[in-house]
Amino acid sequence: MTTLITNIGELVTNDPEADDPLGIVEQAALLIDGRTIAWVGRADEAPAADQQVDAGGRAVLPGFVDSHSHLVFAGDRAPEFAARMAGEPYAAGGIRTTVAATRAATDEQLTAHVARLVQEMRRQGTTTVEIKSGYGLTVHDEARSLAVARQFTEETTFLGAHVVPDGDADEYVALVTGPMLEAAAPHARWVDAFCETGAFDADQARTVLGAGVAAGLRPRLHANQLGHGPGVRLAAELGLTAVDHCTYLTDDDVAALRDSGTIATLLPGVEFSTRQPYPDARSLLDAGVAIALASDCNPGSCFTSSMPLCIALAVREMGMTPAEAVAAATAGGAAALGRDDVGALVPGRRADLVVLDAPTHVHLAYRPGVPLVAQTWVEGRPA
Ligand SMILES: [Zn+2]
């Protein structure tokens, strides 16, 4: 079964071979064969298809790849947000309130909650999402959190090293790298740690990632969110695919990222929701560091599921152009997950795409807060 989407006013392909960064084709069409892209080009040169969809001159772009989220949780922290907006600072320890609610929830409750959030993301154009554990923090609760996440995505991340729930940090790291990892690994693709004052130091993070790699998982890291620290340099030293947050960076940190080729995943919804300064995307890009944008959707520091909001914030607050922000939210997220089957609309890739109620991708930043996603297609079908 082939479907031709035609009369596309602006098609963002992210074609790596194209001259402009987004690989834009105007007056375009796109042929889907089953679940994948079979052809892209000018509408007047399009091949025949079993069925045809008229995009009405609107923009079509790759589905957003949200490479960082924490969707498996229970409970609500709206009062903490309101208190923060009244002047209280954000601290890593707030995670513990979500941990208590998550442990008390049934698998069915957690699954229903993730389903609701994934559906919310779909409506806003996200077609690939990474989901972390990290609100269970016991062997049983981390394993079941990941089993819940696996029902929705292949991109699951074991984040037992989110915060020390109670007791001694080194004893907890031994639990994370021992029985908890053993129970979690069958449900996870990635291992992650929160390397931050109040969470885990660089040695502990190194231990956790090393154990995860030995168990067959791929490493990633939360680093330099709340202040300067060793996390970003550790990520560069270990040659991680991506390191996430990167809000407080020294010149040495930026040079280390450039030299290692580690992608900086920026999460501007966090700074929006915590009133912290935004990461300096402009100087990272100018230094030659690749950037991904992601939501970090979580109940504490950032409860948005909206990639369009992240794009608007990246443009307005972080010095990115609309084209750079859209690339970072699509191809950038795919690269941060080590994926070459999503993030671009070129033959052979998954037919994951967004139809915007707008003539150009620029409207994602130009019209912030407006629900511009008209349709989200996942693997060749409207979702
Ligand atoms: Zn996070």
CSV table of C-alpha atoms and ligand atoms in Angstrom, one decimal:
chain,number,residue,atom,x,y,z
A,1,MET,CA,0.0,0.0,0.0
A,2,THR,CA,1.5,3.3,-1.1
A,3,THR,CA,0.4,6.8,0.0
A,4,LEU,CA,1.4,10.0,-1.7
A,5,ILE,CA,1.2,13.1,0.5
A,6,THR,CA,1.2,15.9,-2.0
A,7,ASN,CA,0.7,19.7,-2.2
A,8,ILE,CA,3.1,20.2,0.7
A,9,GLY,CA,4.1,23.9,0.8
A,10,GLU,CA,7.3,23.3,2.6
A,11,LEU,CA,8.8,19.9,3.3
A,12,VAL,CA,11.6,19.7,5.9
A,13,THR,CA,13.5,16.6,5.0
A,14,ASN,CA,16.7,17.0,7.1
A,15,ASP,CA,18.4,15.3,4.2
A,16,PRO,CA,22.1,15.2,5.2
A,17,GLU,CA,23.0,15.5,1.5
A,18,ALA,CA,21.1,18.8,1.0
A,19,ASP,CA,22.7,22.2,0.8
A,20,ASP,CA,20.6,23.9,3.4
A,21,PRO,CA,20.5,22.5,7.0
A,22,LEU,CA,16.9,21.4,6.9
A,23,GLY,CA,16.9,20.1,3.4
A,24,ILE,CA,13.8,22.0,2.5
A,25,VAL,CA,11.8,21.1,-0.6
A,26,GLU,CA,9.0,23.5,-1.7
A,27,GLN,CA,5.9,22.5,-3.5
A,28,ALA,CA,6.8,19.0,-2.5
A,29,ALA,CA,5.3,15.5,-2.2
A,30,LEU,CA,6.3,12.5,-0.2
A,31,LEU,CA,5.6,8.8,-1.0
A,32,ILE,CA,5.1,6.3,1.8
A,33,ASP,CA,5.3,2.6,1.1
A,34,GLY,CA,4.0,0.7,4.2
A,35,ARG,CA,5.9,2.1,7.1
A,36,THR,CA,8.7,3.8,5.4
A,37,ILE,CA,9.5,6.7,3.1
A,38,ALA,CA,9.9,5.6,-0.5
A,39,TRP,CA,10.4,8.9,-2.4
A,40,VAL,CA,10.5,12.7,-1.7
A,41,GLY,CA,10.7,15.5,-4.2
A,42,ARG,CA,8.7,18.1,-6.1
A,43,ALA,CA,5.0,17.4,-6.3
A,44,ASP,CA,5.0,17.8,-10.1
A,45,GLU,CA,7.5,14.9,-10.4
A,46,ALA,CA,5.8,12.6,-8.0
A,47,PRO,CA,5.2,8.9,-8.8
A,48,ALA,CA,1.7,7.3,-8.8
A,49,ALA,CA,0.4,5.9,-5.6
A,50,ASP,CA,-2.5,3.7,-4.3
A,51,GLN,CA,-3.9,6.7,-2.4
A,52,GLN,CA,-3.3,10.4,-2.2
A,53,VAL,CA,-3.5,12.9,0.6
A,54,ASP,CA,-3.6,16.7,0.0
A,55,ALA,CA,-1.6,18.7,2.5
A,56,GLY,CA,-3.3,21.9,1.4
A,57,GLY,CA,0.0,23.8,1.0
A,58,ARG,CA,0.9,23.3,4.6
A,59,ALA,CA,4.4,22.5,6.0
A,60,VAL,CA,5.4,18.9,6.7
A,61,LEU,CA,8.4,18.0,8.9
A,62,PRO,CA,9.9,14.9,10.5
A,63,GLY,CA,8.2,13.8,13.7
A,64,PHE,CA,9.8,15.2,16.8
A,65,VAL,CA,12.3,12.9,18.6
A,66,ASP,CA,12.1,13.6,22.3
A,67,SER,CA,15.2,12.0,23.6
A,68,HIS,CA,14.7,12.7,27.3
A,69,SER,CA,11.6,12.2,29.4
A,70,HIS,CA,10.5,10.7,32.8
A,71,LEU,CA,7.0,9.6,32.1
A,72,VAL,CA,6.7,6.7,34.6
A,73,PHE,CA,5.5,8.3,37.8
A,74,ALA,CA,2.5,8.9,39.9
A,75,GLY,CA,1.4,11.9,41.9
A,76,ASP,CA,1.3,15.6,41.3
A,77,ARG,CA,3.7,18.4,42.4
A,78,ALA,CA,1.7,21.4,41.4
A,79,PRO,CA,1.9,22.8,45.0
A,80,GLU,CA,5.7,22.6,44.8
A,81,PHE,CA,5.7,24.4,41.4
A,82,ALA,CA,3.5,27.2,42.9
A,83,ALA,CA,5.8,27.5,45.9
A,84,ARG,CA,8.8,27.7,43.5
A,85,MET,CA,7.0,30.5,41.6
A,86,ALA,CA,6.5,32.2,44.9
A,87,GLY,CA,10.3,32.2,45.4
A,88,GLU,CA,11.4,28.8,46.8
A,89,PRO,CA,14.5,27.3,44.9
A,90,TYR,CA,14.4,24.0,43.0
A,91,ALA,CA,16.4,21.2,44.7
A,92,ALA,CA,17.1,17.6,43.6
A,93,GLY,CA,15.4,16.2,46.7
A,94,GLY,CA,11.9,17.0,45.5
A,95,ILE,CA,12.2,13.8,43.5
A,96,ARG,CA,11.5,11.8,46.7
A,97,THR,CA,7.9,13.0,46.9
A,98,THR,CA,7.3,11.5,43.5
A,99,VAL,CA,9.1,8.3,44.5
A,100,ALA,CA,6.6,7.7,47.4
A,101,ALA,CA,3.6,8.2,45.1
A,102,THR,CA,5.1,6.0,42.4
A,103,ARG,CA,5.8,3.1,44.8
A,104,ALA,CA,2.2,3.3,46.0
A,105,ALA,CA,0.7,3.1,42.5
A,106,THR,CA,-0.3,-0.1,40.7
A,107,ASP,CA,1.3,-1.2,37.4
A,108,GLU,CA,-2.1,-0.5,35.8
A,109,GLN,CA,-2.2,3.1,37.2
A,110,LEU,CA,1.4,3.7,36.0
A,111,THR,CA,0.6,2.3,32.5
A,112,ALA,CA,-2.5,4.4,32.1
A,113,HIS,CA,-0.6,7.5,33.2
A,114,VAL,CA,2.2,6.9,30.7
A,115,ALA,CA,-0.4,6.2,27.9
A,116,ARG,CA,-2.1,9.5,28.6
A,117,LEU,CA,1.2,11.4,28.4
A,118,VAL,CA,2.4,9.6,25.3
A,119,GLN,CA,-0.9,10.4,23.6
A,120,GLU,CA,-0.5,14.1,24.7
A,121,MET,CA,3.0,14.0,23.1
A,122,ARG,CA,1.6,12.5,19.9
A,123,ARG,CA,-0.9,15.3,19.6
A,124,GLN,CA,2.0,17.7,19.7
A,125,GLY,CA,4.0,16.0,17.0
A,126,THR,CA,6.3,13.6,19.0
A,127,THR,CA,6.8,10.3,17.2
A,128,THR,CA,9.8,8.9,19.1
A,129,VAL,CA,10.1,9.2,22.9
A,130,GLU,CA,12.8,8.1,25.3
A,131,ILE,CA,11.4,7.2,28.8
A,132,LYS,CA,13.4,6.8,32.0
A,133,SER,CA,12.8,5.0,35.2
A,134,GLY,CA,14.0,6.7,38.4
A,135,TYR,CA,11.0,7.2,40.6
A,136,GLY,CA,11.0,3.6,42.0
A,137,LEU,CA,14.5,3.4,43.4
A,138,THR,CA,14.0,-0.2,44.7
A,139,VAL,CA,14.8,-3.3,42.7
A,140,HIS,CA,11.1,-4.1,42.2
A,141,ASP,CA,9.9,-0.6,41.5
A,142,GLU,CA,12.7,0.2,39.0
A,143,ALA,CA,12.2,-3.0,37.1
A,144,ARG,CA,8.4,-2.6,36.9
A,145,SER,CA,8.8,1.1,35.9
A,146,LEU,CA,10.9,0.0,32.9
A,147,ALA,CA,8.5,-2.8,32.0
A,148,VAL,CA,5.8,-0.2,31.9
A,149,ALA,CA,7.9,2.2,29.7
A,150,ARG,CA,8.8,-0.7,27.3
A,151,GLN,CA,5.1,-1.0,26.3
A,152,PHE,CA,5.5,2.5,24.7
A,153,THR,CA,9.0,2.7,23.4
A,154,GLU,CA,12.2,0.8,22.6
A,155,GLU,CA,14.2,3.8,24.1
A,156,THR,CA,14.0,2.9,27.8
A,157,THR,CA,16.6,4.2,30.2
A,158,PHE,CA,17.5,2.7,33.7
A,159,LEU,CA,17.9,5.7,36.0
A,160,GLY,CA,18.1,4.0,39.4
A,161,ALA,CA,20.9,6.6,40.1
A,162,HIS,CA,18.4,9.5,40.1
A,163,VAL,CA,18.6,10.4,43.8
A,164,VAL,CA,19.7,8.5,46.9
A,165,PRO,CA,16.3,7.5,48.4
A,166,ASP,CA,17.6,7.2,52.0
A,167,GLY,CA,20.7,6.0,53.8
A,168,ASP,CA,24.3,5.8,52.6
A,169,ALA,CA,25.0,6.9,49.0
A,170,ASP,CA,27.8,4.3,48.4
A,171,GLU,CA,25.5,1.5,49.7
A,172,TYR,CA,22.8,2.7,47.4
A,173,VAL,CA,25.2,2.7,44.4
A,174,ALA,CA,26.1,-0.9,45.3
A,175,LEU,CA,22.4,-1.7,45.1
A,176,VAL,CA,22.0,0.2,41.8
A,177,THR,CA,24.9,-1.5,40.2
A,178,GLY,CA,24.1,-5.0,41.6
A,179,PRO,CA,20.6,-6.4,42.0
A,180,MET,CA,18.7,-3.4,40.7
A,181,LEU,CA,20.7,-3.3,37.4
A,182,GLU,CA,20.2,-7.1,37.0
A,183,ALA,CA,16.4,-6.7,37.3
A,184,ALA,CA,16.3,-3.5,35.2
A,185,ALA,CA,18.6,-4.5,32.3
A,186,PRO,CA,16.2,-6.8,30.4
A,187,HIS,CA,13.8,-3.9,30.1
A,188,ALA,CA,16.3,-1.1,29.3
A,189,ARG,CA,18.4,0.1,26.3
A,190,TRP,CA,20.3,2.8,28.2
A,191,VAL,CA,21.7,3.5,31.7
A,192,ASP,CA,21.8,7.0,33.1
A,193,ALA,CA,22.8,8.8,36.3
A,194,PHE,CA,22.0,12.2,37.8
A,195,CYS,CA,25.5,13.7,38.3
A,196,GLU,CA,24.8,16.8,40.4
A,197,THR,CA,25.4,18.2,43.9
A,198,GLY,CA,22.6,16.5,46.0
A,199,ALA,CA,22.5,13.5,43.8
A,200,PHE,CA,25.6,11.5,42.6
A,201,ASP,CA,29.2,12.7,42.3
A,202,ALA,CA,31.5,11.9,39.3
A,203,ASP,CA,33.0,8.7,40.8
A,204,GLN,CA,29.6,7.3,41.6
A,205,ALA,CA,28.2,8.2,38.2
A,206,ARG,CA,31.2,6.6,36.6
A,207,THR,CA,30.6,3.4,38.6
A,208,VAL,CA,26.9,3.3,37.6
A,209,LEU,CA,27.6,3.9,33.9
A,210,GLY,CA,30.4,1.3,33.9
A,211,ALA,CA,28.2,-1.3,35.5
A,212,GLY,CA,25.4,-0.6,33.0
A,213,VAL,CA,27.8,-0.9,30.1
A,214,ALA,CA,29.0,-4.2,31.4
A,215,ALA,CA,25.4,-5.3,31.5
A,216,GLY,CA,25.0,-4.4,27.8
A,217,LEU,CA,23.3,-1.0,28.2
A,218,ARG,CA,24.4,2.2,26.5
A,219,PRO,CA,25.4,5.1,28.8
A,220,ARG,CA,24.0,8.7,29.0
A,221,LEU,CA,24.2,11.3,31.7
A,222,HIS,CA,22.3,14.1,33.4
A,223,ALA,CA,24.9,16.8,34.1
A,224,ASN,CA,25.5,20.5,34.9
A,225,GLN,CA,21.9,21.3,35.5
A,226,LEU,CA,21.9,23.1,38.8
A,227,GLY,CA,25.5,24.3,38.8
A,228,HIS,CA,29.0,23.8,37.5
A,229,GLY,CA,30.4,20.3,38.0
A,230,PRO,CA,32.3,17.4,36.6
A,231,GLY,CA,29.5,15.7,34.8
A,232,VAL,CA,29.9,17.1,31.3
A,233,ARG,CA,33.7,16.5,31.3
A,234,LEU,CA,33.0,12.9,32.5
A,235,ALA,CA,30.5,12.4,29.6
A,236,ALA,CA,33.1,13.7,27.1
A,237,GLU,CA,35.9,11.5,28.6
A,238,LEU,CA,33.6,8.5,28.4
A,239,GLY,CA,32.7,9.4,24.8
A,240,LEU,CA,29.0,9.3,25.5
A,241,THR,CA,26.6,9.8,22.6
A,242,ALA,CA,24.8,12.6,24.5
A,243,VAL,CA,24.9,14.4,27.8
A,244,ASP,CA,21.8,16.1,29.0
A,245,HIS,CA,21.0,19.5,30.5
A,246,CYS,CA,24.4,21.4,30.0
A,247,THR,CA,23.0,24.5,31.6
A,248,TYR,CA,26.2,25.6,33.5
A,249,LEU,CA,29.3,25.1,31.3
A,250,THR,CA,32.8,26.4,31.4
A,251,ASP,CA,34.9,27.0,28.3
A,252,ASP,CA,36.7,23.8,29.1
A,253,ASP,CA,33.4,21.9,29.2
A,254,VAL,CA,32.5,23.3,25.8
A,255,ALA,CA,35.9,22.3,24.4
A,256,ALA,CA,35.6,18.8,25.8
A,257,LEU,CA,32.2,18.3,24.2
A,258,ARG,CA,33.5,19.6,20.9
A,259,ASP,CA,36.5,17.3,21.0
A,260,SER,CA,34.5,14.2,22.0
A,261,GLY,CA,31.7,14.8,19.6
A,262,THR,CA,29.2,14.3,22.4
A,263,ILE,CA,25.8,15.8,21.7
A,264,ALA,CA,24.6,18.4,24.2
A,265,THR,CA,20.9,17.7,24.9
A,266,LEU,CA,19.3,21.0,26.0
A,267,LEU,CA,16.0,20.9,28.0
A,268,PRO,CA,14.8,24.5,28.0
A,269,GLY,CA,11.4,23.6,29.5
A,270,VAL,CA,13.4,23.0,32.8
A,271,GLU,CA,14.8,26.5,32.9
A,272,PHE,CA,11.3,27.9,32.0
A,273,SER,CA,9.7,25.9,34.8
A,274,THR,CA,12.4,26.6,37.4
A,275,ARG,CA,13.3,30.2,36.5
A,276,GLN,CA,17.0,29.2,36.1
A,277,PRO,CA,19.2,30.8,33.4
A,278,TYR,CA,18.9,29.0,30.0
A,279,PRO,CA,21.9,27.0,28.6
A,280,ASP,CA,23.9,29.0,26.1
A,281,ALA,CA,23.0,27.2,22.9
A,282,ARG,CA,24.5,29.8,20.7
A,283,SER,CA,28.1,29.4,22.0
A,284,LEU,CA,27.8,25.6,21.9
A,285,LEU,CA,26.8,25.8,18.2
A,286,ASP,CA,29.4,28.4,17.4
A,287,ALA,CA,32.0,26.1,19.1
A,288,GLY,CA,30.9,23.2,16.8
A,289,VAL,CA,29.0,21.2,19.4
A,290,ALA,CA,25.9,19.4,18.1
A,291,ILE,CA,22.6,20.0,20.0
A,292,ALA,CA,19.5,18.0,20.6
A,293,LEU,CA,16.3,19.5,22.1
A,294,ALA,CA,14.1,17.4,24.4
A,295,SER,CA,11.3,18.0,26.8
A,296,ASP,CA,12.5,16.4,30.0
A,297,CYS,CA,8.8,15.9,30.8
A,298,ASN,CA,8.7,15.0,34.5
A,299,PRO,CA,6.5,16.0,37.5
A,300,GLY,CA,9.1,18.1,39.3
A,301,SER,CA,11.3,20.4,37.3
A,302,CYS,CA,9.4,20.5,34.0
A,303,PHE,CA,5.9,19.1,33.4
A,304,THR,CA,5.6,20.0,29.7
A,305,SER,CA,5.3,17.3,27.0
A,306,SER,CA,5.5,19.9,24.2
A,307,MET,CA,8.4,19.9,21.8
A,308,PRO,CA,6.9,22.9,20.0
A,309,LEU,CA,7.2,24.8,23.3
A,310,CYS,CA,10.9,23.7,23.6
A,311,ILE,CA,11.5,24.9,20.0
A,312,ALA,CA,10.0,28.3,20.8
A,313,LEU,CA,12.0,28.6,24.0
A,314,ALA,CA,15.2,27.6,22.2
A,315,VAL,CA,14.7,30.3,19.6
A,316,ARG,CA,13.5,33.0,22.0
A,317,GLU,CA,15.8,32.4,25.0
A,318,MET,CA,18.8,30.4,23.8
A,319,GLY,CA,19.9,32.2,20.6
A,320,MET,CA,19.0,29.4,18.2
A,321,THR,CA,17.5,30.1,14.8
A,322,PRO,CA,14.1,28.4,14.0
A,323,ALA,CA,15.9,26.1,11.6
A,324,GLU,CA,18.5,25.1,14.2
A,325,ALA,CA,15.8,24.5,16.8
A,326,VAL,CA,13.7,22.3,14.4
A,327,ALA,CA,16.8,20.4,13.4
A,328,ALA,CA,17.8,19.8,17.1
A,329,ALA,CA,14.2,18.6,17.9
A,330,THR,CA,14.2,16.1,15.0
A,331,ALA,CA,17.6,15.0,13.6
A,332,GLY,CA,19.3,16.1,16.8
A,333,GLY,CA,17.1,13.9,19.0
A,334,ALA,CA,17.6,11.0,16.6
A,335,ALA,CA,21.4,11.4,16.8
A,336,ALA,CA,21.2,11.6,20.6
A,337,LEU,CA,19.5,8.2,20.7
A,338,GLY,CA,21.9,6.8,18.1
A,339,ARG,CA,19.1,6.3,15.7
A,340,ASP,CA,19.4,6.4,11.9
A,341,ASP,CA,15.9,5.3,11.1
A,342,VAL,CA,14.1,8.4,12.4
A,343,GLY,CA,14.7,12.2,12.4
A,344,ALA,CA,14.7,12.7,8.6
A,345,LEU,CA,12.2,12.3,5.8
A,346,VAL,CA,14.4,10.6,3.2
A,347,PRO,CA,13.9,7.3,1.4
A,348,GLY,CA,14.4,4.3,3.7
A,349,ARG,CA,13.5,6.1,7.0
A,350,ARG,CA,10.4,5.5,9.0
A,351,ALA,CA,7.4,7.5,7.8
A,352,ASP,CA,7.1,9.5,11.1
A,353,LEU,CA,6.0,13.0,10.3
A,354,VAL,CA,4.1,16.1,11.3
A,355,VAL,CA,1.7,18.1,9.3
A,356,LEU,CA,1.6,21.7,10.6
A,357,ASP,CA,-1.3,24.0,10.3
A,358,ALA,CA,1.2,26.6,9.0
A,359,PRO,CA,3.0,27.3,5.8
A,360,THR,CA,6.5,26.9,7.3
A,361,HIS,CA,8.4,25.4,10.3
A,362,VAL,CA,9.2,29.0,11.4
A,363,HIS,CA,5.7,29.3,12.8
A,364,LEU,CA,6.7,26.8,15.6
A,365,ALA,CA,8.7,29.7,17.1
A,366,TYR,CA,6.8,32.6,15.5
A,367,ARG,CA,3.4,31.5,17.0
A,368,PRO,CA,4.4,30.1,20.5
A,369,GLY,CA,1.7,28.4,22.4
A,370,VAL,CA,-0.6,27.9,19.4
A,371,PRO,CA,-1.5,24.2,18.7
A,372,LEU,CA,-0.1,24.1,15.2
A,373,VAL,CA,0.3,20.3,14.8
A,374,ALA,CA,-2.6,19.3,12.6
A,375,GLN,CA,-1.6,15.6,12.2
A,376,THR,CA,1.0,13.3,13.5
A,377,TRP,CA,1.9,10.2,11.3
A,378,VAL,CA,3.7,7.3,12.9
A,379,GLU,CA,5.1,4.5,10.7
A,380,GLY,CA,3.1,5.6,7.7
A,381,ARG,CA,-0.3,6.1,9.3
A,382,PRO,CA,-2.0,9.0,11.0
A,383,ALA,CA,-1.7,8.5,14.8
B,1,ZN,ZN,15.9,14.2,33.3
